[in-house]
PDB file of C-alpha atoms and ligand atoms in Angstrom:
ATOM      1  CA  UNK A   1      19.348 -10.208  73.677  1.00 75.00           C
ATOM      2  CA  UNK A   2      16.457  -8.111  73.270  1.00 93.00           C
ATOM      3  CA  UNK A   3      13.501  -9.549  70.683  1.00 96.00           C
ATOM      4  CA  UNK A   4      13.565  -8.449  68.153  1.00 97.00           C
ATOM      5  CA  UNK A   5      10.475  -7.345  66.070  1.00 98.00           C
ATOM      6  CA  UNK A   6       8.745  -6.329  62.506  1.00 98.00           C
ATOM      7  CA  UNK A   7       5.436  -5.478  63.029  1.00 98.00           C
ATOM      8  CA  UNK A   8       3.523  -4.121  59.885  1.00 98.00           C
ATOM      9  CA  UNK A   9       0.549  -1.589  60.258  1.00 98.00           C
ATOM     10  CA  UNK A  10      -2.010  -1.831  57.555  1.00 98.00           C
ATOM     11  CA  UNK A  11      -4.116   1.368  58.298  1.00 98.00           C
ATOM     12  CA  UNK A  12      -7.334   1.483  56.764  1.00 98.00           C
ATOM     13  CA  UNK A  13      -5.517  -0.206  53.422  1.00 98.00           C
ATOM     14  CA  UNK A  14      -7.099  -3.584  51.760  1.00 98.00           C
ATOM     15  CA  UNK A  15     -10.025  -4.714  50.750  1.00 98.00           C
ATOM     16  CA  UNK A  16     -10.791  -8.303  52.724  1.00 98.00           C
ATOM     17  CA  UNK A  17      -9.925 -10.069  49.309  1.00 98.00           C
ATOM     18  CA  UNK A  18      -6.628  -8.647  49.076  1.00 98.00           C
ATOM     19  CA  UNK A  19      -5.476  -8.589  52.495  1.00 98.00           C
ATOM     20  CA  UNK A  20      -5.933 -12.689  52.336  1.00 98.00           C
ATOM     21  CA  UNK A  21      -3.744 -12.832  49.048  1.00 98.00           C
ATOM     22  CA  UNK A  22      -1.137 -10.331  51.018  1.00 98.00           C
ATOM     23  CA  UNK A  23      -1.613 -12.680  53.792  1.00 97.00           C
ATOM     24  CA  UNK A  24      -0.943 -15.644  51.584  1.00 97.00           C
ATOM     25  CA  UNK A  25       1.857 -14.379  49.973  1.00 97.00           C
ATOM     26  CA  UNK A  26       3.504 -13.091  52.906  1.00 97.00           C
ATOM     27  CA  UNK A  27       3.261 -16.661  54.446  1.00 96.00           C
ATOM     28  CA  UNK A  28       4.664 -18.553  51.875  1.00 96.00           C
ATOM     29  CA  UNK A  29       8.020 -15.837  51.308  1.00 96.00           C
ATOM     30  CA  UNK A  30       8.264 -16.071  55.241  1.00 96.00           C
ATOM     31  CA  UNK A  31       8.305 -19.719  55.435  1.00 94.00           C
ATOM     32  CA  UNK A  32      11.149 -19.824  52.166  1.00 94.00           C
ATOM     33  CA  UNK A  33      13.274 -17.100  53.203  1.00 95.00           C
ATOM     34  CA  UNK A  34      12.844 -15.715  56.959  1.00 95.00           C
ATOM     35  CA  UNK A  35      15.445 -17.403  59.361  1.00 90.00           C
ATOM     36  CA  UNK A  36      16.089 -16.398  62.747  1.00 86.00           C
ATOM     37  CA  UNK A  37      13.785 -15.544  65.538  1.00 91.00           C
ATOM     38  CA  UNK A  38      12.348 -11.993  64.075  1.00 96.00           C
ATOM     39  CA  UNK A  39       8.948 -11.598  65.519  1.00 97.00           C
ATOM     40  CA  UNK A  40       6.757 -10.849  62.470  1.00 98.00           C
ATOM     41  CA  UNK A  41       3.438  -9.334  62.963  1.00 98.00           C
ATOM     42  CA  UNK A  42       0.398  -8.402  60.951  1.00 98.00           C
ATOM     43  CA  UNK A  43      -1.944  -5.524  61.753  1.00 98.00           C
ATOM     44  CA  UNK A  44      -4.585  -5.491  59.572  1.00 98.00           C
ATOM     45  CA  UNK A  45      -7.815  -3.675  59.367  1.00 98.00           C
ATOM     46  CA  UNK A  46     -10.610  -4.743  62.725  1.00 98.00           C
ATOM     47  CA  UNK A  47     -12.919  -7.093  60.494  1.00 98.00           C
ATOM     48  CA  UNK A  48     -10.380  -8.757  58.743  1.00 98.00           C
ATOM     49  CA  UNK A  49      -8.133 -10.024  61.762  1.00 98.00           C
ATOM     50  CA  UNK A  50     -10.687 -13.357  62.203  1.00 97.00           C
ATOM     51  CA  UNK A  51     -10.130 -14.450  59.025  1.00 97.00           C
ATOM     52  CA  UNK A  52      -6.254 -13.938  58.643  1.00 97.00           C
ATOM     53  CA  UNK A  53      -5.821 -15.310  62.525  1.00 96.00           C
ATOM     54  CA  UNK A  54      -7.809 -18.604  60.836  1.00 96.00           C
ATOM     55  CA  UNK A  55      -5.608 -18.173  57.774  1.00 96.00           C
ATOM     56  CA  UNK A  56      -2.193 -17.722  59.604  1.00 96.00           C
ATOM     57  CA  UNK A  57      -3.143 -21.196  61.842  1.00 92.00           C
ATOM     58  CA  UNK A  58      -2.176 -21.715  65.299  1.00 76.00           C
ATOM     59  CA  UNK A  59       1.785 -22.424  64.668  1.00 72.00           C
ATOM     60  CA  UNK A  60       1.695 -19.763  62.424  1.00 79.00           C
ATOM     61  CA  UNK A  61       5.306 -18.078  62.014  1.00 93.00           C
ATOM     62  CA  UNK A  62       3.350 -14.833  61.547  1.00 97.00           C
ATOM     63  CA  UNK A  63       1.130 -12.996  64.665  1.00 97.00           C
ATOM     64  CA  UNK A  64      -1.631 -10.805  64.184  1.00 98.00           C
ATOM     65  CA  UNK A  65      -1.972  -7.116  66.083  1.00 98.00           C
ATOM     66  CA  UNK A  66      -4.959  -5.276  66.029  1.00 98.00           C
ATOM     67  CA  UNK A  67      -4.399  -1.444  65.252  1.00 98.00           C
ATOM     68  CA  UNK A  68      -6.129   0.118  68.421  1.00 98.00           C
ATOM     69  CA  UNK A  69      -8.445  -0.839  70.965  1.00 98.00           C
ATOM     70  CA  UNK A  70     -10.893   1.065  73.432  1.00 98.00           C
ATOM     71  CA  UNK A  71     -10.362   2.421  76.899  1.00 98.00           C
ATOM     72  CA  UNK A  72     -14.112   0.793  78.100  1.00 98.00           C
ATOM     73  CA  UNK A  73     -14.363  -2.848  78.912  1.00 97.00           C
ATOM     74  CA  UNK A  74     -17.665  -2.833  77.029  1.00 97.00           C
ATOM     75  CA  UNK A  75     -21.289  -1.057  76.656  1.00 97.00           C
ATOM     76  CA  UNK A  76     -22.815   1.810  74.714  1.00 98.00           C
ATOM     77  CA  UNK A  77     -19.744   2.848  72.597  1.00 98.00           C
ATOM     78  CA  UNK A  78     -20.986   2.352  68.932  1.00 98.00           C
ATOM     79  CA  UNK A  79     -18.448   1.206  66.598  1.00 97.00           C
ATOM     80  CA  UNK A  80     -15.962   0.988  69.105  1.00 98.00           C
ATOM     81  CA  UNK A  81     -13.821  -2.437  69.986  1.00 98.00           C
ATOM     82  CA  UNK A  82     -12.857  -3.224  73.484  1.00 98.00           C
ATOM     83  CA  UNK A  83      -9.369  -5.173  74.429  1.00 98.00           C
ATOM     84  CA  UNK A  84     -11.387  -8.212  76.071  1.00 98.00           C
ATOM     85  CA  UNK A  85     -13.007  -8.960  71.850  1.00 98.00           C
ATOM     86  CA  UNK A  86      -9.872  -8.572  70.760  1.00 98.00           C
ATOM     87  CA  UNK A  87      -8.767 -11.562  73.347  1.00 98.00           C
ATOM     88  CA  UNK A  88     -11.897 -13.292  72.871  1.00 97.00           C
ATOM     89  CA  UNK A  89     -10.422 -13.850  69.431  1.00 96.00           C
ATOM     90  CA  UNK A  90      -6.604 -14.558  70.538  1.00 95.00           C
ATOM     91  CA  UNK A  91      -5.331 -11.459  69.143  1.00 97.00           C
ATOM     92  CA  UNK A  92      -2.327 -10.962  70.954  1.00 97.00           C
ATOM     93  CA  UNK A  93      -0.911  -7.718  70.014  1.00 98.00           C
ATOM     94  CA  UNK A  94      -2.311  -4.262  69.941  1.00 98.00           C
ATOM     95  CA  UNK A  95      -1.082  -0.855  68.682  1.00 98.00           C
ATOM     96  CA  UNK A  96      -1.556   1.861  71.214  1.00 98.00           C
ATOM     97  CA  UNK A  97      -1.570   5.573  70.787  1.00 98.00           C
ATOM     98  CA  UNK A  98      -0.570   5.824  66.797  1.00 98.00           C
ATOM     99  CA  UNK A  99       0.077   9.067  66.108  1.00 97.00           C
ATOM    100  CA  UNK A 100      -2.626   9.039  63.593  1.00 97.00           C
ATOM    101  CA  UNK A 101      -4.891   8.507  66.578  1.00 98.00           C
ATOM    102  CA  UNK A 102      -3.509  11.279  68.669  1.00 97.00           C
ATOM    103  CA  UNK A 103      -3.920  14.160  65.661  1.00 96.00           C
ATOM    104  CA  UNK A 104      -7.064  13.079  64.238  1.00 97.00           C
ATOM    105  CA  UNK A 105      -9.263  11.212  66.677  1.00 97.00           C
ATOM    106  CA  UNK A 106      -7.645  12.923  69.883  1.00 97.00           C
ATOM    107  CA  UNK A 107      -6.585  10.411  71.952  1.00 97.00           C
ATOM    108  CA  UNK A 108      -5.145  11.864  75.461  1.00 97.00           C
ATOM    109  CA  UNK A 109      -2.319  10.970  77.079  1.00 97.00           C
ATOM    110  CA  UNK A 110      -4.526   9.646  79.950  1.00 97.00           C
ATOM    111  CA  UNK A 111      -6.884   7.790  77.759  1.00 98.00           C
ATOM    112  CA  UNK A 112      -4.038   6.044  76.505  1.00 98.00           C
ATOM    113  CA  UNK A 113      -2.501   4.795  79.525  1.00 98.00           C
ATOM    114  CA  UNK A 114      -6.500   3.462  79.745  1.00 98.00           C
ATOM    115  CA  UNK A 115      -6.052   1.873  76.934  1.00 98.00           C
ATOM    116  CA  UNK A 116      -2.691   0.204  78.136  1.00 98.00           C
ATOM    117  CA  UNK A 117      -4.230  -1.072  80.971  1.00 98.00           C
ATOM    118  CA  UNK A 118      -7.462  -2.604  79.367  1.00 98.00           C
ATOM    119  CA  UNK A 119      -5.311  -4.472  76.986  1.00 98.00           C
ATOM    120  CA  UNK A 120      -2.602  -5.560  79.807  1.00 98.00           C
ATOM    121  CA  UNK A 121      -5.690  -6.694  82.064  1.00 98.00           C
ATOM    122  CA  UNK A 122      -6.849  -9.228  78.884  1.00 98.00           C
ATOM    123  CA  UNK A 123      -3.338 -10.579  78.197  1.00 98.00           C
ATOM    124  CA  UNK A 124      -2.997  -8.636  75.224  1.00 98.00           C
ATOM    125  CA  UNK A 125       0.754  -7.335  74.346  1.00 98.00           C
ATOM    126  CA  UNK A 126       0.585  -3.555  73.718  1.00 98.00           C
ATOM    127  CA  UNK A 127       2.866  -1.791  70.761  1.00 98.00           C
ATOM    128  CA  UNK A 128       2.595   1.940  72.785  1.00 98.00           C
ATOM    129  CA  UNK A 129       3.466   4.318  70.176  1.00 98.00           C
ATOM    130  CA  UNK A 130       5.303   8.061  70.560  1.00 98.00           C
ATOM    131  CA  UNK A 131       7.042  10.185  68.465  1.00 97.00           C
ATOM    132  CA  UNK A 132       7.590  14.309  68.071  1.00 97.00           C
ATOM    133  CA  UNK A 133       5.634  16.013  64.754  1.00 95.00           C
ATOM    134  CA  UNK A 134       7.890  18.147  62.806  1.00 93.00           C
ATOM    135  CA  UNK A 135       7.303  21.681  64.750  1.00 93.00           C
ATOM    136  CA  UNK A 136       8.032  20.264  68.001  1.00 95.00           C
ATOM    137  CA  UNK A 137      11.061  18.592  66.873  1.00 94.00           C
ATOM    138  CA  UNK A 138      12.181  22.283  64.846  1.00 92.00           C
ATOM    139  CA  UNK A 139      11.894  23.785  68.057  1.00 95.00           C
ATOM    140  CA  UNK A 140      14.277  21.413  69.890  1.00 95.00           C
ATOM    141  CA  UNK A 141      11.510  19.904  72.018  1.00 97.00           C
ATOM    142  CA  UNK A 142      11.443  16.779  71.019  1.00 97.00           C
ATOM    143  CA  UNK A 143      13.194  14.994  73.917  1.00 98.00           C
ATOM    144  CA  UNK A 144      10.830  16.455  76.186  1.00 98.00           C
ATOM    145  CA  UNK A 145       7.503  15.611  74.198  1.00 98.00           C
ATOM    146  CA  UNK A 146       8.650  12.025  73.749  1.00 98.00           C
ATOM    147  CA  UNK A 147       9.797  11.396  77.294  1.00 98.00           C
ATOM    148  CA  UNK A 148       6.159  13.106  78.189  1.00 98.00           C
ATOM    149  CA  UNK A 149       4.210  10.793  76.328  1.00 98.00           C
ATOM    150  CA  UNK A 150       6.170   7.537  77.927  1.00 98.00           C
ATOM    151  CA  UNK A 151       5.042   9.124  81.138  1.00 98.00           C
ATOM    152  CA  UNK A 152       1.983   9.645  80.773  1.00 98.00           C
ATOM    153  CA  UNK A 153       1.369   6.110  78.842  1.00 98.00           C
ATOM    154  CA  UNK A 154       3.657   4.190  80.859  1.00 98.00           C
ATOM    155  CA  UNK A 155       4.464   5.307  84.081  1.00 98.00           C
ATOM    156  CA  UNK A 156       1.878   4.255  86.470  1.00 98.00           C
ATOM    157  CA  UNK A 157       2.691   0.678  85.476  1.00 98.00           C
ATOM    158  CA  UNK A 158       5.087  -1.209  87.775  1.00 98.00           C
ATOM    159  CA  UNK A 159       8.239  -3.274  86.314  1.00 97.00           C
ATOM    160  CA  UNK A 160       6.546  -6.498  85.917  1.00 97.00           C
ATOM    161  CA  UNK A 161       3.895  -4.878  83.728  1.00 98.00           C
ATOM    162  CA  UNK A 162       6.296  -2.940  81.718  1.00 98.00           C
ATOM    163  CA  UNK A 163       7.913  -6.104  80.926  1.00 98.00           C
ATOM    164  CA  UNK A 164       4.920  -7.018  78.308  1.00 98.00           C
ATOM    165  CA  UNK A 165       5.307  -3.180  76.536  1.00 98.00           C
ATOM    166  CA  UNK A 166       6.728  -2.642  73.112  1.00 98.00           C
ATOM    167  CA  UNK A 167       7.582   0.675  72.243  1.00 98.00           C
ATOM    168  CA  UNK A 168       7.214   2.558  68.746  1.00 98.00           C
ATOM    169  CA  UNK A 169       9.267   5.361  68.328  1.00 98.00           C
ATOM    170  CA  UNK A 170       7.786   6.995  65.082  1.00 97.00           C
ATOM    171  CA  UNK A 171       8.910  10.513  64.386  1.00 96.00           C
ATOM    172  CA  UNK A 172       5.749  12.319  62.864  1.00 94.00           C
ATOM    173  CA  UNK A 173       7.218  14.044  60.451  1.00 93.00           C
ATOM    174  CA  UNK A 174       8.792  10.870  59.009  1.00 92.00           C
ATOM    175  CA  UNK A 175       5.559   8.925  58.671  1.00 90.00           C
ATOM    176  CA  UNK A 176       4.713   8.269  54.880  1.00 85.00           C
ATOM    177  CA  UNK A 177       6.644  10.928  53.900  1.00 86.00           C
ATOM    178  CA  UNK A 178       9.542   9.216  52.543  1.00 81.00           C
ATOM    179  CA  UNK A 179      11.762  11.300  54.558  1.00 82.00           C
ATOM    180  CA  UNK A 180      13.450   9.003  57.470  1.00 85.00           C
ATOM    181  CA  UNK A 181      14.609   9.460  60.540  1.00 87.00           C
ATOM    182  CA  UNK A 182      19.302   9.699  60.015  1.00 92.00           C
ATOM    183  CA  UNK A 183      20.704   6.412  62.163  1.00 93.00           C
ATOM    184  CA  UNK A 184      21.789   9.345  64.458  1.00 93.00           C
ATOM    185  CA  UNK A 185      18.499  11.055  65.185  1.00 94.00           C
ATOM    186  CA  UNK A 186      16.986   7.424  65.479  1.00 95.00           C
ATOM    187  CA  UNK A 187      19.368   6.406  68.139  1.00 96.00           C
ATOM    188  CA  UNK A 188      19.393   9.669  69.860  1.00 96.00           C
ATOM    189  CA  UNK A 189      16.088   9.267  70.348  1.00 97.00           C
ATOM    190  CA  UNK A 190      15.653   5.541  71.039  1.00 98.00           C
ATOM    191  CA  UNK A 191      18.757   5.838  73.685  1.00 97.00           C
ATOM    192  CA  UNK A 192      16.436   8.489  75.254  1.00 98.00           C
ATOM    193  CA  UNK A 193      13.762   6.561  76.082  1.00 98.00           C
ATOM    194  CA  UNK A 194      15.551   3.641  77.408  1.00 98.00           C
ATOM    195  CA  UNK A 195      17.314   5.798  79.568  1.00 98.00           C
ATOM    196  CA  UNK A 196      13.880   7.290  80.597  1.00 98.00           C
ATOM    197  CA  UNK A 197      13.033   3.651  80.972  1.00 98.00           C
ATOM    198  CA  UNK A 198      15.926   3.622  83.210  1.00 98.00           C
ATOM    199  CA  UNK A 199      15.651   6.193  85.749  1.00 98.00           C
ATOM    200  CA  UNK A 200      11.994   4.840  86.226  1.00 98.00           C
ATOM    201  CA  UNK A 201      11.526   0.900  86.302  1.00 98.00           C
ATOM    202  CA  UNK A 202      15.470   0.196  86.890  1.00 97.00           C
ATOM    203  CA  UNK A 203      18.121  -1.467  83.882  1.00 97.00           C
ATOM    204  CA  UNK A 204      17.001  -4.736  84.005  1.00 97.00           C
ATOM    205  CA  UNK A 205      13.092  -4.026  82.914  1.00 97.00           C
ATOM    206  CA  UNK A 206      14.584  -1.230  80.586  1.00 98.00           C
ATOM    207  CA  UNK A 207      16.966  -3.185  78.808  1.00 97.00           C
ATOM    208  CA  UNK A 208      14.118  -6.029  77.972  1.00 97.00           C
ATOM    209  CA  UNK A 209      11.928  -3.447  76.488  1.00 98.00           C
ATOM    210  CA  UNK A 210      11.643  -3.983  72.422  1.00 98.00           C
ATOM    211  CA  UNK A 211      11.857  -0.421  71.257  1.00 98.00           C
ATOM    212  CA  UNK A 212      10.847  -0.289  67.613  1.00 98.00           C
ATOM    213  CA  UNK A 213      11.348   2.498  64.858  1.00 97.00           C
ATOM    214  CA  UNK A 214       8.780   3.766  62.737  1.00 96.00           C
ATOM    215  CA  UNK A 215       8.282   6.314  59.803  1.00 95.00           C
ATOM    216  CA  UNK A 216       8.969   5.407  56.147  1.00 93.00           C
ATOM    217  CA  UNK A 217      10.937   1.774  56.900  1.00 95.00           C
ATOM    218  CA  UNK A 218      11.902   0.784  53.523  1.00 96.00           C
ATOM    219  CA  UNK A 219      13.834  -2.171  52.099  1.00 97.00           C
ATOM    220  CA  UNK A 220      16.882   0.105  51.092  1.00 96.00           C
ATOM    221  CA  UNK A 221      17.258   1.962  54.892  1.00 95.00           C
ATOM    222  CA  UNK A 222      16.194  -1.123  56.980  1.00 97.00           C
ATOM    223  CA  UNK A 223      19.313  -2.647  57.134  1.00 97.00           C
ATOM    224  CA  UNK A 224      21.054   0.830  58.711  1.00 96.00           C
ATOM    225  CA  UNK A 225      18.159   1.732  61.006  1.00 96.00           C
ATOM    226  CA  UNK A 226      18.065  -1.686  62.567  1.00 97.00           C
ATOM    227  CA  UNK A 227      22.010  -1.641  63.477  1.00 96.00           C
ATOM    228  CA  UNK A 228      21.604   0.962  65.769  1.00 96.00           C
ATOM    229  CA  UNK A 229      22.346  -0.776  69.158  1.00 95.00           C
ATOM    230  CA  UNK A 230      18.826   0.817  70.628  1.00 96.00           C
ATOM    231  CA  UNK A 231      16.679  -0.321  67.449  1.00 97.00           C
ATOM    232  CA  UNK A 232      15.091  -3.229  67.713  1.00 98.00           C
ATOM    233  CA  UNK A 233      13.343  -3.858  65.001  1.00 98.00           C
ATOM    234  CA  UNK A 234      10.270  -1.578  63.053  1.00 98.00           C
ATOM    235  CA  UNK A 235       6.780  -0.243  62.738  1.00 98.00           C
ATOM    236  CA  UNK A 236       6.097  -0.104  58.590  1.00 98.00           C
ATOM    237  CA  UNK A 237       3.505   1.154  57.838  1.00 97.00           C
ATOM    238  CA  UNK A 238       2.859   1.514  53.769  1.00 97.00           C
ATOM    239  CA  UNK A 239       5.843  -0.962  53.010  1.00 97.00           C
ATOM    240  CA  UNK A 240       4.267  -3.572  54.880  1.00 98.00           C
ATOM    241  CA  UNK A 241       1.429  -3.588  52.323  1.00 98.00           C
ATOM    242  CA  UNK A 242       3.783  -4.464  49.665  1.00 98.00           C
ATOM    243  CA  UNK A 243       5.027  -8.797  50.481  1.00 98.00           C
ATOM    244  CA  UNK A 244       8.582  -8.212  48.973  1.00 98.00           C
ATOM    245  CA  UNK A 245       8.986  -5.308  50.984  1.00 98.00           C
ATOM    246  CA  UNK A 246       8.103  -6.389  54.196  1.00 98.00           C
ATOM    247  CA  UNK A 247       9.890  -9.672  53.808  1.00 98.00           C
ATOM    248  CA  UNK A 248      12.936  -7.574  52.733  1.00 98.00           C
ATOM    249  CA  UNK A 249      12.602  -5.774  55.808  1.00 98.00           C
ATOM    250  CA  UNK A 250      11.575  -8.378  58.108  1.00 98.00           C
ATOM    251  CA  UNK A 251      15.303  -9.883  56.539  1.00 97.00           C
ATOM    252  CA  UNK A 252      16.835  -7.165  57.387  1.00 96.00           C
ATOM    253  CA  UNK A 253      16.186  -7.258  61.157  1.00 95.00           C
TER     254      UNK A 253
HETATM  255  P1  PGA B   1       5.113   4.518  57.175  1.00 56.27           P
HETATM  256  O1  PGA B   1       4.161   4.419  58.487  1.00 56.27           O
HETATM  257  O2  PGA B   1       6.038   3.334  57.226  1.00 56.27           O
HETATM  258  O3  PGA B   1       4.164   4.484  56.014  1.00 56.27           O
HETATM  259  O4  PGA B   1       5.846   5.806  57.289  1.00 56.27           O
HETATM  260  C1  PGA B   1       4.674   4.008  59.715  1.00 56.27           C
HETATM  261  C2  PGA B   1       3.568   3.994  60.741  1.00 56.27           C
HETATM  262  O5  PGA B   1       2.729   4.906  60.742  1.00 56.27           O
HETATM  263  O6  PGA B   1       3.499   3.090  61.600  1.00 56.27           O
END
């Protein structure tokens, strides 16, 4: 059995105040109503993640995930964070290559696979996002985009490495929208990768690989997205800012 996973993404959502009483609330509906072994993680906002890791405690039932990291183990990159801070405060998950990071801050395919490395070298365990915007996928191309991106994030690394990936599959044009992904198009696409997965670093490696959905998880289509046999779980985005919702989600997987 594959783990499975609901990781929320915060985005540049919450003031510090609120994001401890989402925190708070999310902790106490987990601990009355989550059973099974969902991994459930939090990815909130860069200067907030000390003070929720402190609030979550050390057995907490909840992880934290910081949203993105920098390619550079350190030096003259103002307002930038590297992967060895985020260790130095036990964060132990990491989104890499949102799509909101490709589009509007122009992260390259080769400065992500950077970024993969600098958070695999610190122990960190990397959420490596992909997913086709709306044109591409009107044109057909989408198989080929996705399996591109996996290459060019993933490929250099060897099995053993590949072992500590998760994957996001988050369909652009299904991000905040409202509009999801069908169960079909969501297992198409997941099936895909694995099988890219595969063909590269061999069944056993590619069948261990989490691979997540993403793009307008709600409580009302959790439940069908996560029975698809590829789908292992979720990326919410602005559901996860909501407690009921995520829990409902989190009980879904
Ligand atoms: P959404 O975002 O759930 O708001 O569509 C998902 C994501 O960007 O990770």
């Amino acid at each position: 059995m594959r783990q499975r996973i609901v990781a929320g993404n915060w985005k540049m959502n919450t003031t510090l105040l609120e994001a401890k009483s989402l925190t708070a609330e999310l902790m106490g509906m987990v601990g009355d109503e989550v059973r099974g072994d969902v991994k459930i993680i939090i990815c909130p906002p860069y200067p907030y993640l000390h003070a929720l890791q402190s609030q979550l405690g050390k057995s907490a039932r909840i992880e934290i995930g910081a949203q993105n990291c920098n390619e550079h183990a350190s030096g003259a990159y103002t307002g930038e964070v590297s992967a060895g801070m985020l260790k130095s405060m036990e964060v132990p998950y990491v989104i890499i290559g949102h799509s909101e990071r490709r589009q509007y801050f122009f992260e390259s395919g080769k400065q992500l696979a950077q970024k993969i490395d600098g958070a695999l070298a610190n122990g960190l365990k990397p959420i490596f996002c992909c997913g086709e915007p709306l044109e591409v996928r009107e044109a057909g191309d989408h198989e080929t985009l996705v399996k591109e991106q996996i290459e060019e994030g993933l490929f250099h690394l060897n099995a053993e490495a590949m072992k500590k990936i998760v994957i996001a599959y988050e369909p652009v044009w299904a991000i905040g929208t409202g509009k999801t992904a069908t169960t079909a198009q969501a297992q198409e696409m997941h099936l895909v990768i694995r099988k890219h997965l595969v063909d590269k670093f061999g069944e056993e490696t590619a069948n261990m690989v989490p691979i997540l959905y993403g793009g307008s998880v709600k409580p009302d289509n959790a439940k069908e997205i996560f029975s698809c046999a590829d789908v292992d779980g979720g990326l919410v985005g602005g559901a996860s800012l909501k407690s009921r919702d995520f829990v409902e989600i989190i009980k879904s997987a």
